[in-house]
């Protein structure tokens, strides 16, 4: 019986090793297994043969003191806020914060990014409570110089060249610095964007000049309305209303001697569409950040609805005032001889958008090259009788690929290149045609407007896909599996290995 009892006890101990008390000699040869000792002492009080667990020994990571943790979390949240305000995707912001916290000594952090706030939690083991910090993203503005300088600061921190205190000082300088150009320069750039879009649509120099003046006026009106904190939805309504009514008045006064005066409205609509965060919304949806994607999609939908309301209201007012009805703008038919003009228009439109978003010369040149490539590919595919949605998707994929490969080599954020490069391809003309058919033509047809929506989604998805395909080329095929962690339009490329102790 004793033998059987001992055998049964030995089998039980082998079957449940975590409940076995530690060997009294184990502490002399090896570091005691704290998890096993804690589990055993829960079931049986310590005796002389089973020494108690030392209370000063904590399990899990050993983070810095509270002041350092709070300091680092505040720094990383401020950097993430700059990225979110500039239109970076939630996956980019998450990767940036994880890389920064790991580089600055925090052992294990979790990041939660939604459309209006960023939350970071630092876990500190079993004996200390976690530290959580939150920052609300209250304002959004296109300042790509600030985004590029923040990206450069992130690279210096991740590489270990800049400490936390120096980083805070540099970040204060970046966020408090004025725009690199005067406000009238951005206004002129928005006007130039409308002028180049008109050339892309087949308009002449007179229509381009009028489109420049109207778009510049819309920008100044929006600037004035910002001082009264008018929501952007109503600013879009005012922009669409002003652009359409201005074109109607110009047509009725016979200032333009052309049969395509409504290209002015199409160019202005393209300018108003260019500031929407469609690329970021699609990127968030593809990478699994559905809450943030829903928020960005709702914002894009509301801004588009405001634009639609403004244009339709202007068309209705024109009918009530019995203004001369402008003809429905035709889809331009390009030939091989028009490709040089299309390339020039695409490069100029992309460069003007980058300038209007306060990009410096290097970023403007890269954006112009991306816009020229996208316009050339799109024009060539249209000449090959490919439909607009497929041609837009292929051209945007090439823009994202070229931007992903070349932008980081030239120290330019790929997001700047991607958004600027697809701006010339935005469906401003299709949007206006669809709205005209709904508001003026009897028995309106919604298919044209749905085509415009499909083109916008194809452009955004193509850019994200192009950036994803560019990662093996940029990082080396030998590390393909480790690097392909999702498209990155901002933030560090290197995946972060979380330190647990």
Short mmCIF file of C-alpha atoms in Angstrom, two decimals:
data_model
loop_
_atom_site.label_atom_id
_atom_site.label_comp_id
_atom_site.label_asym_id
_atom_site.label_seq_id
_atom_site.Cartn_x
_atom_site.Cartn_y
_atom_site.Cartn_z
CA UNK A 1 0.00 0.00 0.00
CA UNK A 2 2.82 2.42 0.78
CA UNK A 3 4.40 1.71 -2.56
CA UNK A 4 1.10 2.33 -4.33
CA UNK A 5 0.51 5.53 -2.36
CA UNK A 6 3.95 6.81 -3.21
CA UNK A 7 3.48 5.84 -6.81
CA UNK A 8 0.14 7.64 -6.93
CA UNK A 9 1.61 10.73 -5.29
CA UNK A 10 4.50 10.77 -7.76
CA UNK A 11 2.12 10.46 -10.70
CA UNK A 12 -0.01 13.25 -9.33
CA UNK A 13 3.02 15.46 -8.94
CA UNK A 14 4.14 14.72 -12.48
CA UNK A 15 0.66 15.41 -13.77
CA UNK A 16 0.28 18.76 -11.97
CA UNK A 17 3.81 20.20 -11.74
CA UNK A 18 2.65 23.79 -11.17
CA UNK A 19 1.09 22.78 -7.83
CA UNK A 20 4.27 21.10 -6.59
CA UNK A 21 6.17 23.05 -3.93
CA UNK A 22 9.65 24.12 -4.97
CA UNK A 23 12.59 21.93 -4.04
CA UNK A 24 14.41 23.32 -1.03
CA UNK A 25 17.75 23.10 -2.81
CA UNK A 26 16.55 24.75 -6.02
CA UNK A 27 17.21 28.26 -4.75
CA UNK A 28 20.90 27.40 -4.27
CA UNK A 29 21.43 26.29 -7.87
CA UNK A 30 18.80 28.08 -9.97
CA UNK A 31 16.59 31.15 -9.79
CA UNK A 32 13.27 30.03 -8.21
CA UNK A 33 10.26 29.70 -10.45
CA UNK A 34 8.12 32.49 -9.06
CA UNK A 35 4.97 31.50 -10.90
CA UNK A 36 5.12 27.92 -9.53
CA UNK A 37 5.87 29.10 -5.99
CA UNK A 38 3.05 31.64 -6.04
CA UNK A 39 0.54 29.02 -7.28
CA UNK A 40 1.61 26.49 -4.64
CA UNK A 41 1.48 29.03 -1.80
CA UNK A 42 -2.07 29.93 -2.71
CA UNK A 43 -3.09 26.34 -1.83
CA UNK A 44 -0.87 25.78 1.20
CA UNK A 45 0.74 28.17 3.61
CA UNK A 46 4.56 28.27 3.58
CA UNK A 47 6.44 26.15 6.14
CA UNK A 48 10.07 25.87 7.08
CA UNK A 49 10.67 23.50 4.17
CA UNK A 50 8.85 25.77 1.67
CA UNK A 51 10.27 29.32 1.94
CA UNK A 52 7.89 32.21 1.35
CA UNK A 53 8.01 34.21 -1.88
CA UNK A 54 10.04 37.40 -1.58
CA UNK A 55 7.59 40.30 -1.83
CA UNK A 56 10.12 42.64 -3.43
CA UNK A 57 10.44 40.46 -6.54
CA UNK A 58 7.87 41.53 -9.18
CA UNK A 59 6.79 39.58 -12.19
CA UNK A 60 6.72 40.98 -15.71
CA UNK A 61 8.44 44.03 -17.18
CA UNK A 62 10.46 46.52 -15.18
CA UNK A 63 9.54 49.96 -16.57
CA UNK A 64 11.08 53.32 -15.64
CA UNK A 65 9.63 55.54 -12.94
CA UNK A 66 6.22 57.16 -13.25
CA UNK A 67 7.54 60.54 -14.34
CA UNK A 68 9.47 59.01 -17.24
CA UNK A 69 6.49 56.90 -18.33
CA UNK A 70 4.18 59.92 -18.37
CA UNK A 71 6.79 62.01 -20.19
CA UNK A 72 7.26 59.43 -22.95
CA UNK A 73 3.53 58.81 -23.35
CA UNK A 74 2.86 62.52 -23.73
CA UNK A 75 5.58 62.83 -26.39
CA UNK A 76 4.33 59.88 -28.42
CA UNK A 77 0.71 61.05 -28.22
CA UNK A 78 1.65 64.49 -29.53
CA UNK A 79 3.51 62.94 -32.46
CA UNK A 80 0.53 60.72 -33.20
CA UNK A 81 -1.74 63.76 -33.09
CA UNK A 82 0.35 65.49 -35.77
CA UNK A 83 0.06 62.42 -37.98
CA UNK A 84 -3.69 62.04 -37.49
CA UNK A 85 -4.30 65.74 -38.13
CA UNK A 86 -2.35 65.44 -41.40
CA UNK A 87 -4.43 62.52 -42.66
CA UNK A 88 -2.24 59.54 -41.75
CA UNK A 89 -3.94 56.17 -41.34
CA UNK A 90 -4.66 54.58 -37.98
CA UNK A 91 -2.25 51.72 -38.72
CA UNK A 92 0.54 54.23 -39.43
CA UNK A 93 -0.12 56.09 -36.18
CA UNK A 94 -0.20 52.82 -34.20
CA UNK A 95 3.07 51.60 -35.69
CA UNK A 96 4.73 54.96 -35.00
CA UNK A 97 3.68 55.05 -31.34
CA UNK A 98 4.76 51.45 -30.71
CA UNK A 99 8.15 52.11 -32.29
CA UNK A 100 8.64 55.29 -30.24
CA UNK A 101 7.65 53.75 -26.90
CA UNK A 102 9.93 50.78 -27.49
CA UNK A 103 12.85 53.02 -28.49
CA UNK A 104 12.36 55.26 -25.43
CA UNK A 105 12.36 52.40 -22.92
CA UNK A 106 8.73 51.54 -22.24
CA UNK A 107 8.52 47.72 -22.13
CA UNK A 108 5.01 46.94 -23.35
CA UNK A 109 2.35 49.33 -24.65
CA UNK A 110 -1.04 48.99 -26.28
CA UNK A 111 -2.40 51.63 -28.64
CA UNK A 112 -6.02 52.37 -29.54
CA UNK A 113 -6.60 54.87 -32.35
CA UNK A 114 -10.02 56.12 -33.35
CA UNK A 115 -11.01 59.04 -35.56
CA UNK A 116 -10.98 61.70 -32.84
CA UNK A 117 -8.63 60.39 -30.13
CA UNK A 118 -5.53 58.31 -29.40
CA UNK A 119 -5.15 56.16 -26.26
CA UNK A 120 -1.89 54.52 -25.12
CA UNK A 121 -1.55 52.16 -22.14
CA UNK A 122 1.81 51.13 -20.66
CA UNK A 123 1.70 47.79 -18.81
CA UNK A 124 4.00 47.58 -15.81
CA UNK A 125 3.83 43.98 -14.66
CA UNK A 126 1.76 42.35 -11.95
CA UNK A 127 2.63 44.57 -8.99
CA UNK A 128 2.07 48.00 -10.58
CA UNK A 129 -1.04 49.41 -12.18
CA UNK A 130 -0.85 50.28 -15.89
CA UNK A 131 -0.50 53.91 -16.96
CA UNK A 132 -2.98 55.16 -19.56
CA UNK A 133 -2.83 58.46 -21.45
CA UNK A 134 -5.30 59.89 -23.97
CA UNK A 135 -5.14 62.75 -26.45
CA UNK A 136 -8.01 64.16 -28.48
CA UNK A 137 -7.40 65.19 -32.10
CA UNK A 138 -9.38 68.41 -32.25
CA UNK A 139 -8.19 70.03 -35.46
CA UNK A 140 -7.20 68.79 -38.90
CA UNK A 141 -5.07 70.74 -41.33
CA UNK A 142 -2.96 70.02 -44.39
CA UNK A 143 0.59 71.06 -43.56
CA UNK A 144 2.85 68.51 -45.19
CA UNK A 145 6.02 70.32 -44.12
CA UNK A 146 5.05 69.73 -40.49
CA UNK A 147 4.31 66.09 -41.28
CA UNK A 148 7.65 65.58 -43.05
CA UNK A 149 9.61 67.16 -40.20
CA UNK A 150 7.75 65.02 -37.68
CA UNK A 151 8.60 61.93 -39.73
CA UNK A 152 12.28 62.92 -39.67
CA UNK A 153 12.09 63.32 -35.88
CA UNK A 154 10.53 59.86 -35.55
CA UNK A 155 13.38 58.33 -37.55
CA UNK A 156 15.96 59.99 -35.30
CA UNK A 157 14.24 58.71 -32.15
CA UNK A 158 13.87 55.15 -33.45
CA UNK A 159 17.52 55.04 -34.49
CA UNK A 160 18.61 56.18 -31.03
CA UNK A 161 20.06 59.51 -32.17
CA UNK A 162 17.62 61.66 -30.19
CA UNK A 163 16.48 61.30 -26.60
CA UNK A 164 13.08 62.10 -25.14
CA UNK A 165 13.97 65.57 -23.85
CA UNK A 166 15.57 66.66 -27.12
CA UNK A 167 12.59 65.23 -29.00
CA UNK A 168 10.13 67.30 -26.96
CA UNK A 169 12.08 70.46 -27.71
CA UNK A 170 12.20 69.67 -31.43
CA UNK A 171 8.51 68.77 -31.52
CA UNK A 172 7.62 72.07 -29.86
CA UNK A 173 9.56 73.88 -32.58
CA UNK A 174 7.81 71.91 -35.34
CA UNK A 175 4.27 72.37 -34.05
CA UNK A 176 4.65 76.05 -33.14
CA UNK A 177 6.43 77.08 -36.36
CA UNK A 178 4.37 79.09 -38.86
CA UNK A 179 3.55 77.74 -42.31
CA UNK A 180 6.55 77.85 -44.67
CA UNK A 181 4.61 80.05 -47.11
CA UNK A 182 2.26 82.97 -46.80
CA UNK A 183 -1.46 82.32 -46.95
CA UNK A 184 -1.81 84.03 -50.33
CA UNK A 185 0.66 81.49 -51.76
CA UNK A 186 -1.69 78.66 -50.80
CA UNK A 187 -4.61 80.57 -52.32
CA UNK A 188 -2.71 80.99 -55.58
CA UNK A 189 -1.85 77.28 -55.50
CA UNK A 190 -5.52 76.30 -55.17
CA UNK A 191 -6.26 78.51 -58.15
CA UNK A 192 -3.42 76.92 -60.10
CA UNK A 193 -4.83 73.47 -59.28
CA UNK A 194 -8.16 74.46 -60.86
CA UNK A 195 -6.38 75.85 -63.91
CA UNK A 196 -4.41 72.67 -64.56
CA UNK A 197 -7.51 70.53 -64.00
CA UNK A 198 -9.24 72.57 -66.71
CA UNK A 199 -6.40 71.78 -69.10
CA UNK A 200 -6.77 68.10 -68.25
CA UNK A 201 -10.46 68.27 -69.12
CA UNK A 202 -9.74 69.80 -72.52
CA UNK A 203 -10.46 73.44 -71.75
CA UNK A 204 -8.63 76.41 -73.16
CA UNK A 205 -6.53 79.05 -71.46
CA UNK A 206 -9.50 81.40 -71.01
CA UNK A 207 -11.48 78.77 -69.09
CA UNK A 208 -8.37 77.90 -67.05
CA UNK A 209 -7.93 81.56 -66.08
CA UNK A 210 -11.56 81.90 -64.98
CA UNK A 211 -11.33 78.63 -63.03
CA UNK A 212 -8.22 79.93 -61.26
CA UNK A 213 -9.99 83.13 -60.19
CA UNK A 214 -13.13 81.35 -58.97
CA UNK A 215 -11.19 78.68 -57.00
CA UNK A 216 -8.97 81.33 -55.42
CA UNK A 217 -12.09 83.26 -54.40
CA UNK A 218 -13.61 80.10 -52.90
CA UNK A 219 -10.45 79.59 -50.83
CA UNK A 220 -10.60 83.14 -49.50
CA UNK A 221 -14.29 82.75 -48.65
CA UNK A 222 -13.50 79.53 -46.78
CA UNK A 223 -10.72 81.31 -44.94
CA UNK A 224 -13.18 84.01 -43.88
CA UNK A 225 -15.77 81.47 -42.76
CA UNK A 226 -13.14 79.68 -40.68
CA UNK A 227 -12.79 82.78 -38.52
CA UNK A 228 -16.43 82.33 -37.50
CA UNK A 229 -15.89 78.58 -36.82
CA UNK A 230 -18.48 77.61 -39.41
CA UNK A 231 -18.54 73.80 -39.79
CA UNK A 232 -16.86 72.46 -42.90
CA UNK A 233 -20.11 70.97 -44.14
CA UNK A 234 -21.56 74.44 -44.66
CA UNK A 235 -18.28 75.65 -46.11
CA UNK A 236 -18.61 72.95 -48.75
CA UNK A 237 -22.18 74.10 -49.43
CA UNK A 238 -21.00 77.68 -49.90
CA UNK A 239 -18.12 76.55 -52.12
CA UNK A 240 -20.32 74.50 -54.42
CA UNK A 241 -22.95 77.26 -54.55
CA UNK A 242 -20.43 79.99 -55.35
CA UNK A 243 -18.60 77.97 -58.00
CA UNK A 244 -21.77 77.00 -59.86
CA UNK A 245 -23.48 80.40 -59.69
CA UNK A 246 -20.29 82.16 -60.78
CA UNK A 247 -20.07 79.94 -63.85
CA UNK A 248 -23.74 80.57 -64.64
CA UNK A 249 -23.31 84.34 -64.39
CA UNK A 250 -20.18 84.27 -66.54
CA UNK A 251 -21.98 82.23 -69.18
CA UNK A 252 -24.97 84.59 -69.21
CA UNK A 253 -22.68 87.61 -69.62
CA UNK A 254 -20.96 86.08 -72.68
CA UNK A 255 -17.50 86.69 -71.23
CA UNK A 256 -16.27 83.30 -72.36
CA UNK A 257 -16.34 82.56 -76.07
CA UNK A 258 -16.43 78.77 -75.72
CA UNK A 259 -18.98 76.01 -75.93
CA UNK A 260 -17.74 74.34 -72.71
CA UNK A 261 -18.09 76.95 -69.96
CA UNK A 262 -19.19 74.49 -67.30
CA UNK A 263 -15.68 73.06 -67.15
CA UNK A 264 -15.11 75.91 -64.71
CA UNK A 265 -17.55 74.25 -62.30
CA UNK A 266 -15.97 70.82 -62.84
CA UNK A 267 -12.53 72.22 -61.98
CA UNK A 268 -13.87 73.94 -58.85
CA UNK A 269 -15.60 70.72 -57.77
CA UNK A 270 -12.31 68.85 -58.18
CA UNK A 271 -10.57 71.40 -55.95
CA UNK A 272 -13.26 70.99 -53.28
CA UNK A 273 -12.96 67.20 -53.47
CA UNK A 274 -9.16 67.22 -53.16
CA UNK A 275 -9.11 67.93 -49.43
CA UNK A 276 -11.19 64.88 -48.46
CA UNK A 277 -9.59 61.97 -46.58
CA UNK A 278 -10.68 59.22 -48.96
CA UNK A 279 -7.24 57.56 -49.08
CA UNK A 280 -6.98 57.36 -45.29
CA UNK A 281 -10.51 56.00 -44.98
CA UNK A 282 -9.83 53.19 -47.45
CA UNK A 283 -6.47 52.44 -45.84
CA UNK A 284 -8.05 52.16 -42.38
CA UNK A 285 -10.75 49.85 -43.71
CA UNK A 286 -8.24 47.61 -45.49
CA UNK A 287 -5.91 47.38 -42.49
CA UNK A 288 -8.71 46.48 -40.06
CA UNK A 289 -9.30 49.78 -38.22
CA UNK A 290 -13.01 49.81 -38.90
CA UNK A 291 -14.03 52.39 -36.29
CA UNK A 292 -11.59 54.96 -37.67
CA UNK A 293 -12.52 54.01 -41.23
CA UNK A 294 -16.18 54.59 -40.39
CA UNK A 295 -15.41 58.02 -38.95
CA UNK A 296 -13.36 59.08 -41.97
CA UNK A 297 -15.99 57.69 -44.33
CA UNK A 298 -18.71 59.64 -42.56
CA UNK A 299 -16.64 62.82 -42.77
CA UNK A 300 -16.02 62.28 -46.49
CA UNK A 301 -19.70 61.55 -47.07
CA UNK A 302 -20.79 64.68 -45.22
CA UNK A 303 -18.32 66.91 -47.06
CA UNK A 304 -19.42 65.42 -50.38
CA UNK A 305 -23.06 65.89 -49.40
CA UNK A 306 -22.38 69.54 -48.63
CA UNK A 307 -20.77 69.98 -52.01
CA UNK A 308 -23.69 68.23 -53.70
CA UNK A 309 -26.18 70.43 -51.86
CA UNK A 310 -24.36 73.59 -52.92
CA UNK A 311 -24.18 72.63 -56.59
CA UNK A 312 -27.80 71.45 -56.76
CA UNK A 313 -29.00 74.58 -54.96
CA UNK A 314 -27.14 76.76 -57.46
CA UNK A 315 -28.62 74.88 -60.40
CA UNK A 316 -32.11 75.32 -58.95
CA UNK A 317 -31.52 79.04 -58.39
CA UNK A 318 -30.34 79.39 -61.98
CA UNK A 319 -33.57 77.78 -63.20
CA UNK A 320 -35.69 80.06 -60.99
CA UNK A 321 -33.89 83.17 -62.21
CA UNK A 322 -34.24 81.95 -65.80
CA UNK A 323 -30.55 82.22 -66.43
CA UNK A 324 -29.35 80.73 -69.71
CA UNK A 325 -29.15 77.00 -69.18
CA UNK A 326 -25.60 75.78 -69.56
CA UNK A 327 -25.15 72.62 -71.59
CA UNK A 328 -24.27 69.37 -69.88
CA UNK A 329 -20.48 69.08 -70.05
CA UNK A 330 -19.33 66.26 -72.31
CA UNK A 331 -16.71 63.72 -71.38
CA UNK A 332 -13.49 64.82 -73.12
CA UNK A 333 -12.32 62.65 -75.98
CA UNK A 334 -8.52 62.55 -75.95
CA UNK A 335 -6.18 61.62 -78.74
CA UNK A 336 -2.55 60.60 -78.76
CA UNK A 337 -1.59 64.22 -79.54
CA UNK A 338 -3.23 65.32 -76.27
CA UNK A 339 -1.00 63.14 -74.06
CA UNK A 340 1.71 65.83 -73.60
CA UNK A 341 -0.93 68.30 -72.40
CA UNK A 342 -2.38 65.64 -70.10
CA UNK A 343 1.06 64.97 -68.60
CA UNK A 344 1.72 68.68 -68.08
CA UNK A 345 -1.70 69.13 -66.53
CA UNK A 346 -1.23 66.16 -64.20
CA UNK A 347 2.21 67.31 -63.06
CA UNK A 348 1.05 70.89 -62.53
CA UNK A 349 -2.09 69.88 -60.62
CA UNK A 350 -0.16 67.57 -58.29
CA UNK A 351 2.52 70.20 -57.65
CA UNK A 352 -0.10 72.87 -56.96
CA UNK A 353 -1.89 70.63 -54.47
CA UNK A 354 1.40 69.93 -52.69
CA UNK A 355 2.14 73.67 -52.59
CA UNK A 356 -1.35 74.45 -51.30
CA UNK A 357 -0.70 71.88 -48.55
CA UNK A 358 2.52 73.69 -47.61
CA UNK A 359 5.01 71.19 -49.01
CA UNK A 360 8.59 72.23 -49.65
CA UNK A 361 10.39 72.08 -52.99
CA UNK A 362 11.57 68.47 -52.81
CA UNK A 363 8.12 67.15 -51.93
CA UNK A 364 6.59 69.30 -54.68
CA UNK A 365 8.93 67.86 -57.31
CA UNK A 366 8.23 64.27 -56.23
CA UNK A 367 4.49 64.99 -56.20
CA UNK A 368 4.71 66.52 -59.69
CA UNK A 369 6.47 63.40 -60.97
CA UNK A 370 3.79 61.18 -59.43
CA UNK A 371 1.02 63.30 -60.93
CA UNK A 372 2.64 63.15 -64.37
CA UNK A 373 2.97 59.35 -64.18
CA UNK A 374 -0.62 58.90 -63.04
CA UNK A 375 -2.01 61.21 -65.72
CA UNK A 376 0.06 59.57 -68.46
CA UNK A 377 -1.04 56.05 -67.49
CA UNK A 378 -4.66 57.09 -67.14
CA UNK A 379 -4.66 58.87 -70.50
CA UNK A 380 -3.01 55.93 -72.25
CA UNK A 381 -5.50 53.46 -70.77
CA UNK A 382 -8.44 55.63 -71.80
CA UNK A 383 -7.02 55.74 -75.33
CA UNK A 384 -6.92 51.94 -75.17
CA UNK A 385 -10.72 52.03 -74.55
CA UNK A 386 -10.50 50.94 -70.91
CA UNK A 387 -13.28 52.13 -68.62
CA UNK A 388 -12.68 55.04 -66.23
CA UNK A 389 -12.89 52.99 -63.03
CA UNK A 390 -10.31 50.39 -64.11
CA UNK A 391 -8.01 53.03 -65.61
CA UNK A 392 -8.16 55.06 -62.38
CA UNK A 393 -7.37 52.00 -60.26
CA UNK A 394 -4.35 51.02 -62.37
CA UNK A 395 -3.00 54.58 -62.53
CA UNK A 396 -3.42 55.04 -58.77
CA UNK A 397 -1.69 51.72 -58.08
CA UNK A 398 1.29 52.86 -60.12
CA UNK A 399 1.32 56.20 -58.28
CA UNK A 400 1.30 54.42 -54.91
CA UNK A 401 4.03 52.02 -56.05
CA UNK A 402 6.35 54.73 -57.37
CA UNK A 403 5.66 56.91 -54.36
CA UNK A 404 6.35 54.05 -51.95
CA UNK A 405 9.65 53.19 -53.64
CA UNK A 406 11.04 56.66 -54.22
CA UNK A 407 9.49 58.84 -51.52
CA UNK A 408 11.38 57.44 -48.53
CA UNK A 409 14.65 57.39 -50.46
CA UNK A 410 14.16 61.12 -51.04
CA UNK A 411 13.04 61.62 -47.40
CA UNK A 412 9.47 62.51 -48.35
CA UNK A 413 6.45 60.98 -46.63
CA UNK A 414 4.65 58.62 -49.07
CA UNK A 415 1.30 60.05 -47.98
CA UNK A 416 2.25 63.40 -49.53
CA UNK A 417 3.12 61.75 -52.84
CA UNK A 418 0.07 59.50 -52.87
CA UNK A 419 -2.56 62.16 -52.15
CA UNK A 420 -0.95 64.72 -54.46
CA UNK A 421 -0.42 62.17 -57.24
CA UNK A 422 -4.07 61.12 -57.49
CA UNK A 423 -5.49 64.66 -57.21
CA UNK A 424 -5.48 65.20 -61.03
CA UNK A 425 -7.54 62.02 -61.41
CA UNK A 426 -10.34 62.97 -59.01
CA UNK A 427 -13.79 62.67 -60.63
CA UNK A 428 -14.78 66.33 -60.55
CA UNK A 429 -16.33 66.28 -64.03
CA UNK A 430 -18.24 63.04 -63.39
CA UNK A 431 -19.53 64.42 -60.10
CA UNK A 432 -20.83 67.59 -61.74
CA UNK A 433 -22.38 65.64 -64.63
CA UNK A 434 -24.21 63.39 -62.18
CA UNK A 435 -25.47 66.34 -60.15
CA UNK A 436 -26.58 68.16 -63.30
CA UNK A 437 -28.54 65.12 -64.43
CA UNK A 438 -30.25 64.86 -61.06
CA UNK A 439 -31.07 68.55 -60.61
CA UNK A 440 -31.75 69.84 -64.14
CA UNK A 441 -32.44 66.99 -66.53
CA UNK A 442 -35.93 65.46 -66.35
CA UNK A 443 -35.99 61.95 -64.92
CA UNK A 444 -32.54 62.25 -63.36
CA UNK A 445 -30.10 59.37 -63.66
CA UNK A 446 -27.95 58.43 -60.67
CA UNK A 447 -25.62 56.10 -62.57
CA UNK A 448 -23.15 58.89 -63.47
CA UNK A 449 -22.86 59.94 -59.84
CA UNK A 450 -22.31 56.35 -58.77
CA UNK A 451 -19.54 56.07 -61.37
CA UNK A 452 -17.87 59.09 -59.77
CA UNK A 453 -18.05 57.40 -56.36
CA UNK A 454 -16.56 54.22 -57.83
CA UNK A 455 -13.69 56.19 -59.38
CA UNK A 456 -12.91 57.83 -56.02
CA UNK A 457 -12.83 54.47 -54.24
CA UNK A 458 -10.69 52.95 -57.01
CA UNK A 459 -8.16 55.76 -56.67
CA UNK A 460 -7.88 55.34 -52.90
CA UNK A 461 -7.68 51.55 -53.01
CA UNK A 462 -5.13 51.66 -55.84
CA UNK A 463 -2.82 53.94 -53.87
CA UNK A 464 -2.93 51.65 -50.82
CA UNK A 465 -2.28 48.59 -52.99
CA UNK A 466 0.64 50.29 -54.73
CA UNK A 467 2.26 51.15 -51.41
CA UNK A 468 1.81 47.55 -50.27
CA UNK A 469 3.44 46.19 -53.43
CA UNK A 470 6.33 48.63 -53.04
CA UNK A 471 7.44 47.22 -49.68
CA UNK A 472 9.44 44.20 -50.97
CA UNK A 473 11.19 46.40 -53.52
CA UNK A 474 12.01 49.00 -50.90
CA UNK A 475 13.10 46.70 -48.08
CA UNK A 476 14.66 43.75 -49.89
CA UNK A 477 13.19 40.45 -51.00
CA UNK A 478 15.21 38.56 -48.40
CA UNK A 479 13.07 39.97 -45.61
CA UNK A 480 9.75 39.84 -47.42
CA UNK A 481 7.75 37.90 -44.85
CA UNK A 482 8.91 40.08 -41.96
CA UNK A 483 8.36 43.36 -43.72
CA UNK A 484 4.98 42.81 -45.35
CA UNK A 485 2.93 43.88 -42.36
CA UNK A 486 0.54 46.20 -44.17
CA UNK A 487 0.68 49.37 -46.28
CA UNK A 488 2.61 52.22 -44.70
CA UNK A 489 1.95 55.76 -45.94
CA UNK A 490 3.52 57.35 -42.85
CA UNK A 491 5.59 56.33 -39.83
CA UNK A 492 8.55 53.94 -39.53
CA UNK A 493 8.84 50.93 -41.84
CA UNK A 494 10.68 48.63 -39.43
CA UNK A 495 8.35 46.35 -37.43
CA UNK A 496 8.64 46.83 -33.69
CA UNK A 497 9.48 43.91 -31.44
CA UNK A 498 7.83 44.54 -28.10
CA UNK A 499 10.16 44.24 -25.15
CA UNK A 500 8.59 42.32 -22.29
CA UNK A 501 11.32 42.85 -19.73
#
